[in-house]
XYZ file of C-alpha atoms in Angstrom:
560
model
C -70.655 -84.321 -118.670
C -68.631 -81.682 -117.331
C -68.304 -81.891 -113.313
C -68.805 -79.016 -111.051
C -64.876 -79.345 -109.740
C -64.091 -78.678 -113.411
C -66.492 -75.925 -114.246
C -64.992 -73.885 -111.519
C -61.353 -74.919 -112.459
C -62.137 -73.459 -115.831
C -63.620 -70.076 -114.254
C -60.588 -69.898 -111.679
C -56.844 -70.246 -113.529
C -54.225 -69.325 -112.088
C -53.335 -65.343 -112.647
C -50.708 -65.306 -115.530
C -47.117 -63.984 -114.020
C -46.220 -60.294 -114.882
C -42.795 -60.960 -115.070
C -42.267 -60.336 -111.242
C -38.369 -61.107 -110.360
C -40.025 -61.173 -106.522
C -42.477 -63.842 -107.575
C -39.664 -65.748 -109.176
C -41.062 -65.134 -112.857
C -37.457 -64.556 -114.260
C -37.828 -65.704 -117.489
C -38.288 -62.810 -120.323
C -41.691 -62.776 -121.258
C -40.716 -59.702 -124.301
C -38.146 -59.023 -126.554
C -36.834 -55.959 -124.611
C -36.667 -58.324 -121.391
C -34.979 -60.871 -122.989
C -32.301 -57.968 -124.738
C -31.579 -56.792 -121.135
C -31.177 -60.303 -119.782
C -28.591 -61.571 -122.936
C -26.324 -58.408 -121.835
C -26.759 -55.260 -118.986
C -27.428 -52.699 -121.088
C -24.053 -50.609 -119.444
C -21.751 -53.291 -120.797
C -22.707 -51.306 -124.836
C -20.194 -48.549 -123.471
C -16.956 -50.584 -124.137
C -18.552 -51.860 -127.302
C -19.048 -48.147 -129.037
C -15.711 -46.802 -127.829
C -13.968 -50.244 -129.345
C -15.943 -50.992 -131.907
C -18.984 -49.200 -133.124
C -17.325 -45.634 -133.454
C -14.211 -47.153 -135.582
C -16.264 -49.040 -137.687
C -19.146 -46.919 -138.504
C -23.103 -46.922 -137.986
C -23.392 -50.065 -139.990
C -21.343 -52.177 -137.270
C -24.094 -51.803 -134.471
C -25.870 -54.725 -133.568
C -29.638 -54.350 -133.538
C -30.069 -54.505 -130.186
C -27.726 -52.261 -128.880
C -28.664 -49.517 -131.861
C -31.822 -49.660 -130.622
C -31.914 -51.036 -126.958
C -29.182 -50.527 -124.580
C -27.215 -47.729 -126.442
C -30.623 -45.946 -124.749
C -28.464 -46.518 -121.075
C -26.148 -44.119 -122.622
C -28.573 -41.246 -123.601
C -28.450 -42.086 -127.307
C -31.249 -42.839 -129.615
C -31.197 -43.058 -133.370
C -33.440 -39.859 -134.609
C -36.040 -40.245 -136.843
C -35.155 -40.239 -140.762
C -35.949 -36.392 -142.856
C -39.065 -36.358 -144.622
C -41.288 -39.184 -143.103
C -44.732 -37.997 -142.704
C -46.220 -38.850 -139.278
C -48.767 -40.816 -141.303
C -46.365 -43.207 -141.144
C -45.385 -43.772 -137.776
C -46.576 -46.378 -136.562
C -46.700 -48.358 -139.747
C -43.153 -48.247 -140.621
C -40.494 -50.705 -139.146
C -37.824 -49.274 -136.716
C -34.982 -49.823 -139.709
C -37.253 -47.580 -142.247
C -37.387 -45.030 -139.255
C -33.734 -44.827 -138.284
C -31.642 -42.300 -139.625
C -28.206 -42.763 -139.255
C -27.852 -40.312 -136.821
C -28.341 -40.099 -132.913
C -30.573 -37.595 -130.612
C -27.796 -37.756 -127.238
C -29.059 -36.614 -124.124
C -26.705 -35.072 -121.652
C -27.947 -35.753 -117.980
C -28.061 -32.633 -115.698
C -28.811 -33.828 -112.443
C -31.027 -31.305 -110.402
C -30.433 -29.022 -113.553
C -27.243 -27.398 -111.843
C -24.319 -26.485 -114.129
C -21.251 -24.383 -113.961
C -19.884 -21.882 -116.772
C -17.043 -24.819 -117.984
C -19.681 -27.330 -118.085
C -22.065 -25.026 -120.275
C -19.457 -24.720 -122.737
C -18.553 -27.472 -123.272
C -21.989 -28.730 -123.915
C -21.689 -25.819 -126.508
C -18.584 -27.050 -127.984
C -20.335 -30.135 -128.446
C -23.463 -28.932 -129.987
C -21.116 -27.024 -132.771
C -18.671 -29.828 -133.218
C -20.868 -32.413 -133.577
C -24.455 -31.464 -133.493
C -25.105 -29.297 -136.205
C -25.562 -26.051 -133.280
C -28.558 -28.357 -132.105
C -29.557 -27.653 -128.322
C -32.613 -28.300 -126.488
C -33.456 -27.678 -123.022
C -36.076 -30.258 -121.739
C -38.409 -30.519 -119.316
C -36.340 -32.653 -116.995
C -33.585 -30.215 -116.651
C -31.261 -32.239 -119.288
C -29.765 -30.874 -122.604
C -30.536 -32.957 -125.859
C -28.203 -33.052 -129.018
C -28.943 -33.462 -132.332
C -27.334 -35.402 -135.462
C -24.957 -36.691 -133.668
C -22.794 -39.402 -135.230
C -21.640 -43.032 -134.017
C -17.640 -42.382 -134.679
C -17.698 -38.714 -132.363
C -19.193 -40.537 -129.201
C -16.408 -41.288 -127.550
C -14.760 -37.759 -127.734
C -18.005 -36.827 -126.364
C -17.993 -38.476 -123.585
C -14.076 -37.315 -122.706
C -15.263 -34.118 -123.447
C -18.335 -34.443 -120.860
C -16.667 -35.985 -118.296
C -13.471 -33.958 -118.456
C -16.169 -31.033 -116.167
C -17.909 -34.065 -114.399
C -21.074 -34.406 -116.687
C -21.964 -38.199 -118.571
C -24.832 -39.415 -120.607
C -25.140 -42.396 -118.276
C -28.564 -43.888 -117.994
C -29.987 -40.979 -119.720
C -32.577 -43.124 -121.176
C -33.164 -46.662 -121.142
C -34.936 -48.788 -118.771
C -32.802 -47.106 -115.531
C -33.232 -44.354 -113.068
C -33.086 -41.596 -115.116
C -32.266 -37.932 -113.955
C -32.813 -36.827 -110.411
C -35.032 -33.541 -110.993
C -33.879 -30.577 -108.374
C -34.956 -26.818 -107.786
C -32.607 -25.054 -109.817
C -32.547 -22.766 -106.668
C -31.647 -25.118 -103.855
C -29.476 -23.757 -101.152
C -29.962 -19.969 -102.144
C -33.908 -19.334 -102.408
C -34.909 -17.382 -99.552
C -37.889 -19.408 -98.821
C -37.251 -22.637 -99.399
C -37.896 -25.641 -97.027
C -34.742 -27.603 -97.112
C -31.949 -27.644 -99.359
C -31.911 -30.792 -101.306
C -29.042 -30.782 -103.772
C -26.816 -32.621 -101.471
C -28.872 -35.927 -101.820
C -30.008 -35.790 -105.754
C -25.546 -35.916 -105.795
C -25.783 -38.466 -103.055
C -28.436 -40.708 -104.755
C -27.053 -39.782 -108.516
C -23.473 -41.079 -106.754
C -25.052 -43.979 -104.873
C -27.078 -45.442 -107.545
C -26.804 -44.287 -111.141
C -24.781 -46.520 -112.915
C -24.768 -49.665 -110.811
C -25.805 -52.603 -112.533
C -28.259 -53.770 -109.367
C -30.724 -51.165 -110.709
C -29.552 -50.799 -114.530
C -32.330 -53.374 -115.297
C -35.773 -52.066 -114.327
C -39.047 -53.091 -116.000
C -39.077 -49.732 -117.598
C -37.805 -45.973 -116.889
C -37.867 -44.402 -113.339
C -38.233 -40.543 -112.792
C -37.166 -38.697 -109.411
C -37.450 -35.928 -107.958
C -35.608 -34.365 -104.795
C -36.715 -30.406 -103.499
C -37.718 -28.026 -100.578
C -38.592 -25.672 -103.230
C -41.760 -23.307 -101.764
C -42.953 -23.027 -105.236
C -42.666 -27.344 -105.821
C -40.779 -26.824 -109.107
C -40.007 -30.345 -109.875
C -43.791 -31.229 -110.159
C -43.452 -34.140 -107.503
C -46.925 -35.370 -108.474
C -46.344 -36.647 -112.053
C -42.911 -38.579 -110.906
C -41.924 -42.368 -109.696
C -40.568 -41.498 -106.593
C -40.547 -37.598 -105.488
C -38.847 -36.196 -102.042
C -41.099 -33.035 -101.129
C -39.279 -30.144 -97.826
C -41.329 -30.325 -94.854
C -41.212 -29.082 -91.459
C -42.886 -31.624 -89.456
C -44.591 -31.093 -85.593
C -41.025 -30.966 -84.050
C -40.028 -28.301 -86.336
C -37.591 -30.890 -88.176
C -37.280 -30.023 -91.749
C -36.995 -33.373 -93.950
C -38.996 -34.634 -96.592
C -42.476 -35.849 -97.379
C -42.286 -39.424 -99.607
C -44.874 -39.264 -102.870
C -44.767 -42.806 -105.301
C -46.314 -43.685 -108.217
C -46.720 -40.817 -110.454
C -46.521 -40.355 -114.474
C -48.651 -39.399 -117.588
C -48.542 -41.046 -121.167
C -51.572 -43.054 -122.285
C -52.626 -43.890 -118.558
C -51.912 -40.726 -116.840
C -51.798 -41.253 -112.821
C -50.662 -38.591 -109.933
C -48.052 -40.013 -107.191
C -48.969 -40.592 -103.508
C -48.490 -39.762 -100.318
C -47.170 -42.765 -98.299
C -47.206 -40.180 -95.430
C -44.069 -40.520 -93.777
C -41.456 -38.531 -92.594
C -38.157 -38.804 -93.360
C -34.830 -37.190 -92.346
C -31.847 -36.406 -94.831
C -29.784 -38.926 -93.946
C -32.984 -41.503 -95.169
C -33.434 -40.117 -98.517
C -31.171 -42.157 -100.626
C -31.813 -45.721 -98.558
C -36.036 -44.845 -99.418
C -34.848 -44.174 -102.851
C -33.060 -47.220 -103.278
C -35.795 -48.933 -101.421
C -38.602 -47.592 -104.056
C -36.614 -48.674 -106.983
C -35.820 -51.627 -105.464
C -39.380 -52.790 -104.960
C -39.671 -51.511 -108.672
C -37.149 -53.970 -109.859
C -38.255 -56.585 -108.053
C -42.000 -56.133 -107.789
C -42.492 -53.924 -111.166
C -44.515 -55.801 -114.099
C -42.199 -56.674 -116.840
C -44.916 -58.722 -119.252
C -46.386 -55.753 -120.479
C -44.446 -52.631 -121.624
C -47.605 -50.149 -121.468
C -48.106 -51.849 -118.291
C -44.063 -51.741 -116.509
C -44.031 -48.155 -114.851
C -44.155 -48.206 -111.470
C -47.595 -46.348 -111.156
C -49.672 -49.805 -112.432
C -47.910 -51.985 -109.505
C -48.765 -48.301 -106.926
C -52.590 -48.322 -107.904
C -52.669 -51.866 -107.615
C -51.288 -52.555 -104.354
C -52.112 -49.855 -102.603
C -50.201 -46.854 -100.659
C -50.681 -49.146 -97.261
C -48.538 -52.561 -98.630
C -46.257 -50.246 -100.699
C -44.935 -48.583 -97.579
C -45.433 -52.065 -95.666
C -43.151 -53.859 -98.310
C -40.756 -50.488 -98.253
C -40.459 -50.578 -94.189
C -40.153 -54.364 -93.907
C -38.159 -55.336 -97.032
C -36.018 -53.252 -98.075
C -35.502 -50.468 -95.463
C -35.367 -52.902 -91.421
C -36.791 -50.285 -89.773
C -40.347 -48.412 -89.597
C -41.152 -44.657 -90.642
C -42.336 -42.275 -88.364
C -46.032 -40.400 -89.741
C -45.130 -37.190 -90.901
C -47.268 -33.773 -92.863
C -48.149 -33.131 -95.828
C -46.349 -30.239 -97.677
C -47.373 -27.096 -97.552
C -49.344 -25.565 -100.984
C -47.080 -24.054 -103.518
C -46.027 -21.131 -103.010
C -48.755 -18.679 -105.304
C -48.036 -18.383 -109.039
C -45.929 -19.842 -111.718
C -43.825 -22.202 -110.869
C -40.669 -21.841 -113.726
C -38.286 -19.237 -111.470
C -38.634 -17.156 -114.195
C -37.601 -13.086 -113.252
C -35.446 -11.150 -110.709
C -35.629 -12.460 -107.295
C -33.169 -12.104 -104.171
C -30.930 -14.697 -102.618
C -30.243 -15.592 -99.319
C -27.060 -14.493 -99.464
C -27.702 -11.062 -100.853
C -27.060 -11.593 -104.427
C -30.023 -12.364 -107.575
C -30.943 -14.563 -109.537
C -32.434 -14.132 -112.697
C -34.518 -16.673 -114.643
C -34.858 -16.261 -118.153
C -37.148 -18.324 -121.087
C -36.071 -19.370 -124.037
C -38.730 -19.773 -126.710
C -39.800 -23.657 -125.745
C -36.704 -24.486 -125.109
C -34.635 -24.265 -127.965
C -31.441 -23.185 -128.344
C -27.765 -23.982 -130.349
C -24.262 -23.924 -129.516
C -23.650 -20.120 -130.015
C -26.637 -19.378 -127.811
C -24.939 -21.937 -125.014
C -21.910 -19.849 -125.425
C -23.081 -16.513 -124.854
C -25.488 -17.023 -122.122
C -22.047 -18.381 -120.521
C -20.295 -15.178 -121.914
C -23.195 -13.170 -120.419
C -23.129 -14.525 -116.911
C -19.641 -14.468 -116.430
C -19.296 -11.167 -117.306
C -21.433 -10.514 -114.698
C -19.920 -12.481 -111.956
C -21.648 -15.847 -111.869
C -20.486 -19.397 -112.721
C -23.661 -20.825 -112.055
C -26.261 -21.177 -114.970
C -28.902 -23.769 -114.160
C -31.753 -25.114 -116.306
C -35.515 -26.107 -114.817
C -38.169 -27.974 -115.324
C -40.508 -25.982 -117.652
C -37.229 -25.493 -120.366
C -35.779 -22.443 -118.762
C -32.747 -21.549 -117.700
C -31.596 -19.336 -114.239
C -28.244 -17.046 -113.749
C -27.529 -17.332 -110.382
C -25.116 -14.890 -107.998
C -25.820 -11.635 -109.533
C -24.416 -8.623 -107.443
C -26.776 -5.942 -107.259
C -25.646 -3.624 -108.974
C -25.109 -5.958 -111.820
C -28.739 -7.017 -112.030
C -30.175 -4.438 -114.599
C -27.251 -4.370 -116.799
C -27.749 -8.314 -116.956
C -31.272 -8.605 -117.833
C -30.610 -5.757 -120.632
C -27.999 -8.163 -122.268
C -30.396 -11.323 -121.946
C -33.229 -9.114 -123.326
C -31.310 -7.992 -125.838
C -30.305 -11.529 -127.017
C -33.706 -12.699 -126.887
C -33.368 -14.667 -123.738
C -36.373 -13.157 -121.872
C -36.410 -12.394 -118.293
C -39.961 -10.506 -118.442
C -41.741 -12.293 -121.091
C -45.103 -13.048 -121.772
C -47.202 -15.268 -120.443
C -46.938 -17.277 -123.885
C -43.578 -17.525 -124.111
C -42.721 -18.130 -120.452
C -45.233 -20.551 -120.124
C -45.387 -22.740 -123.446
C -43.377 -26.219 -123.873
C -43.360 -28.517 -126.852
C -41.662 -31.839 -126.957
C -39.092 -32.826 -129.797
C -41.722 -33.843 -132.205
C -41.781 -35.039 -135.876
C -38.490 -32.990 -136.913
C -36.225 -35.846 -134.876
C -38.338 -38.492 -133.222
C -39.342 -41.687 -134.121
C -42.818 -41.786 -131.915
C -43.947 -38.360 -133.018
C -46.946 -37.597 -135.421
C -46.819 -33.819 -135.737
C -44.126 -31.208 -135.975
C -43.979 -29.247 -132.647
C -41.135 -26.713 -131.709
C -41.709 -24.189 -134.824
C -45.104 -24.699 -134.247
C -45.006 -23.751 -130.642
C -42.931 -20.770 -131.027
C -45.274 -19.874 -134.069
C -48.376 -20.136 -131.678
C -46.404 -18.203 -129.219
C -45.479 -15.016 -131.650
C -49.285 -14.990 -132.652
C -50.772 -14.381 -129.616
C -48.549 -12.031 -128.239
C -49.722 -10.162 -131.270
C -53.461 -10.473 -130.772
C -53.273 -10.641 -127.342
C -51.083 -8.263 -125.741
C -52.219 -7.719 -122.432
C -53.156 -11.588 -121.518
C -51.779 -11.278 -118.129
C -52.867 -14.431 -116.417
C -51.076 -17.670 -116.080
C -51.464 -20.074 -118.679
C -49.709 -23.132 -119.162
C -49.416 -24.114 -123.128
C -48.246 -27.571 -123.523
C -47.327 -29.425 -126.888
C -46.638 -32.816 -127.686
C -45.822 -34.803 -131.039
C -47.760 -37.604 -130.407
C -50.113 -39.721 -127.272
C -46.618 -40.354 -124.925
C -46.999 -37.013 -123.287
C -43.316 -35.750 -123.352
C -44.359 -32.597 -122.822
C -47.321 -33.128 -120.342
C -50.334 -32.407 -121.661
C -52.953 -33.769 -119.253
C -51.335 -31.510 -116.500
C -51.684 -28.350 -119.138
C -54.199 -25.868 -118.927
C -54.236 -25.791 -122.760
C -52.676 -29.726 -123.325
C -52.128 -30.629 -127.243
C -51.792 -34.365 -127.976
C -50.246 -34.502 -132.092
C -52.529 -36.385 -134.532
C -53.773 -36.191 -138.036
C -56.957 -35.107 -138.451
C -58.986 -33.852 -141.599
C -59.409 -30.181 -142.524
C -61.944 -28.563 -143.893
C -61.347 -29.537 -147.309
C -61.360 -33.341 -146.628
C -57.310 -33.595 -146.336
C -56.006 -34.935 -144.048
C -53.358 -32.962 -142.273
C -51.386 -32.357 -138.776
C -53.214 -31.136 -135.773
C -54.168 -31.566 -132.267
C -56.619 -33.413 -129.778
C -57.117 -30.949 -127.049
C -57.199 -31.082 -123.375
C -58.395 -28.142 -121.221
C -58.052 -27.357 -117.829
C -55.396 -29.879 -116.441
C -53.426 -28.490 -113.475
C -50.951 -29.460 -110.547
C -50.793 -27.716 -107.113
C -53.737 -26.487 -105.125
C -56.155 -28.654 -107.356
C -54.256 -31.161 -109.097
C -55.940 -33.327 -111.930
C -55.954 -34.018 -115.733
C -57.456 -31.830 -118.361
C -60.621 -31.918 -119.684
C -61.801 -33.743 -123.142
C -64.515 -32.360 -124.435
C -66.091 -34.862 -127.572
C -64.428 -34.278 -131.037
C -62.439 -31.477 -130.003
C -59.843 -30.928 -132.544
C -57.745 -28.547 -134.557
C -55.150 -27.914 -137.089
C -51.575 -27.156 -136.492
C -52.983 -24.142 -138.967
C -55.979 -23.087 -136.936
C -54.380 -23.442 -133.601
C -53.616 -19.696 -133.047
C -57.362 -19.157 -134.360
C -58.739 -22.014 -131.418
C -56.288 -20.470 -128.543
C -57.215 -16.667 -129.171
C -61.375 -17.755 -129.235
C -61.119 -19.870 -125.883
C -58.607 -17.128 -124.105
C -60.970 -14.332 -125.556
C -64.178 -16.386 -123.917
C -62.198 -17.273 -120.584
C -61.449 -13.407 -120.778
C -64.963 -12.358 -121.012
C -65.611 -14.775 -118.069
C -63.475 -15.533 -115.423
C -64.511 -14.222 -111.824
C -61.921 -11.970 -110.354
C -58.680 -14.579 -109.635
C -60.184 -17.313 -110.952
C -57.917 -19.482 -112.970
C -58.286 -21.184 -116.670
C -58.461 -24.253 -115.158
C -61.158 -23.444 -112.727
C -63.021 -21.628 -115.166
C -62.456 -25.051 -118.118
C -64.198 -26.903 -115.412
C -67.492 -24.658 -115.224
C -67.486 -23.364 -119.081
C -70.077 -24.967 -121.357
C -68.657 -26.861 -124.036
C -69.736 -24.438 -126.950
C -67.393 -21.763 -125.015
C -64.082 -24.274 -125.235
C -64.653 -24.891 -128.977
């Protein structure tokens, strides 16, 4: 007979560890965990320079090919002429090609004219041309090969750039307006603290093993360009009730297959506390973050569990000694797009001028002449933002026109449409190994199309493209979010295409976009989709109202 004492034993077992270094569950309860425990994943530096590069591709141990050689922005791209059928049936070996995606770090997207060429030098040396911009400011290689690594790392850090913690489970790139310390309306300049954090933290080995990646952001930008609400730990300009100007503290934010937007903790914090809060957020991560569960490690799951009130109890008490003051909220973003792309005046008197690549994607002779093109008119500052573009900054006056006619010319545009200034697409199928569908040809394919059938589309529209469910390229956020799949035409095949999510948006009314049941399409009948639901949206908008607004009211026959 089973006693009462044991029948609520049964119902009552103790909670089963998440891997909590703070809870002292230090044991590796995965085979990534246990990787980064047998050996810090910065320690697989020495080992390419000494030994992987001089004895070839075939030399790498297993779990630095496809583990920590991440903490040095390399991956192993995904082998020609697998199907995305096969993705997630295949084995990582039948995946790998023998060849590396590298991705060069470009903390708060600011480069100079030597560093910009060099990255082109790179791209023509060693990456086939290959050059993407991405939509956290860095620059991603292509086809890059095991024995050229360490000449392209000299090379890098020769005009102070690295591939250091790039990827991996680490804190990745610190996101910055592209315009800090020149736009005339910002609310603080932050670029001295994503260098101050970047020198204070990346590439110590107390935070080179998290439970997963961690995403930053650091900006007084008016128009919040570094989307603070999809990132780990985001620093937002404010002027509080003293008329101090500091920074506003959101955690906890990030999309893939659990999409979540930060939070306030609703403090206030002065320059000189930026870094110690960002060390004291990632510290809490590495300590507190769930390591059982990979789909379960970012630091948004241990943020909706806990709460905003014990994070920032934990943060004040733990890891920073002191208590936060209260502090605002920022202020809404300043009205439009928010991509700096266009002609707009500096503080000092000079331009800049923002210009959009078609989603990103460019090669090494493009690098070079969009450095040949800004030095010739005066500026050594080309920076790259979060929505793939790129901004020419310090442009005399009477140098503007002249400028945009060469960028124009070269089919770098400064007044583009709203299609191509506002579409992104992730790597997809063509070079990764998570991807489903092919995405960068047919992004810029989508965008030609519709500035052919719809010309004067003036409003803004965010297009967002993705290979596969991971969300690279932010779909829930998009007003027009496609998530890659296979899905079955209409003569029973099945074939690449899209789920569909309508009406996301950040901002004034942030949230995720809209599924409406069994919406689908073909990569081949995705102009046909986008032209019916921007002719419909057309027809009915109210004056200034926005796609997303309108998704929200539309009846479902009208988004199909």
């Amino acid at each position: 007979m089973t006693t009462p004492a044991r029948s609520a034993n049964r119902h009552h077992k103790r909670p089963r560890g998440e891997g909590q270094w703070a809870l002292g569950y230090r044991e590796p309860l995965n085979k990534n965990e246990e990787n980064k425990k047998n050996d810090d994943g910065l320690n697989v530096r020495q080992r390419i320079i000494d030994v992987y590069s001089k004895r070839g591709f075939d030399s790498i141990d297993p779990a630095d090919l496809r583990g920590r050689m991440r903490w040095f922005g390399l991956y192993t791209q995904r082998k020609p002429g697998i199907d995305g059928g096969k993705t997630a049936i295949l084995e990582p070996e039948e995946l790998d090609d023998r060849y590396f995606m590298l991705r060069v770090r470009i903390d708060g997207g600011r480069l100079n004219l030597a560093q910009l060429r060099v990255i082109a030098d790179i791209s023509n040396l060693y990456g086939r041309g290959t050059a993407d911009v991405t939509d956290r400011q860095n620059i991603q290689l292509h086809w890059i090969e095991i024995e050229a690594v360490p000449d392209i790392w000299e090379r890098l850090e020769s005009v102070g750039l690295s591939t250091t913690e790039a990827c991996g489970d680490t804190p990745r790139v610190i996101l910055g307006c592209p315009l800090a310390g020149i736009d005339t309306d910002e609310v603080i300049d932050g670029s001295a603290l994503v260098q101050e954090i970047h020198d204070t933290y990346i590439g110590d080995p107390a935070f080179s093993n998290l439970p997963r990646k961690f995403k930053a952001a650091v900006s007084g930008c008016p128009a919040h360009c570094t989307v603070h609400e999809i990132n780990d730990v985001a620093f937002v300009g404010v002027v509080n009730e003293n008329g101090e100007r500091g920074f506003d503290l959101w955690v906890g934010g990030g999309l893939s297959t659990n999409p979540m937007l930060a939070k306030r903790l609703g403090v206030f914090l002065t320059p000189e506390q930026v870094a110690p809060a960002y060390g004291g957020v990632i510290g809490i991560f590495r300590d507190y973050g769930y390591r059982r569960l990979r789909h379960r490690a970012r630091i948004k799951f241990l943020i909706n569990d806990w709460g905003v009130e014990k994070f920032r109890d934990v943060l004040e008490k733990e890891y920073l000694g002191y208590v936060l003051p209260d502090g605002p909220a920022p202020e809404q973003p300043r009205g439009g797009r928010r991509d700096h792309v266009g002609v707009f005046p500096q503080k000092d008197g000079n331009f800049y001028v923002g210009f959009a690549p078609k989603v990103g994607r460019l090669d090494g002779d493009k690098l070079h002449l969009i450095a040949d093109i800004a030095e010739r008119h005066g500026s050594d500052r080309v920076h790259t933002t979060v929505e793939q573009k790129m901004v020419i900054l310090d442009v005399a006056p009477d140098r503007v026109d002249s400028l945009v006619a060469e960028l124009e010319a070269s089919d770098l545009r400064v007044n583009p449409s709203t299609f191509r200034r506002q579409t992104m697409a992730c790597t997809g199928i063509e070079f990764c190994k998570l991807a489903i569908v092919e995405t960068k040809v047919t992004a810029a394919d989508l965008i030609d199309e519709l500035e052919q059938r719809l010309p004067d589309f003036k409003s803004p529209l965010t297009i967002n493209v993705n290979g596969c469910p991971n969300s690279c390229a932010r779909i829930q956020v998009a007003d027009i979010g496609l998530k890659g799949q296979l899905v079955v035409n209409d003569k029973g095949e099945q074939v690449e295409g899209f789920q569909i999510h309508l009406g996301g948006s950040l901002g004034v009314n942030p949230g995720f976009g809209r599924k409406v049941r069994g919406l689908k399409t073909t990569s081949e009948e995705l102009p046909d989709y986008v032209e019916r639901v921007l002719r419909n949206f057309e027809k009915q908008k109210d004056e200034d109202e926005t796609f997303s607004d309108w998704v929200q009211r539309a009846d479902d026959a009208d988004l199909k």
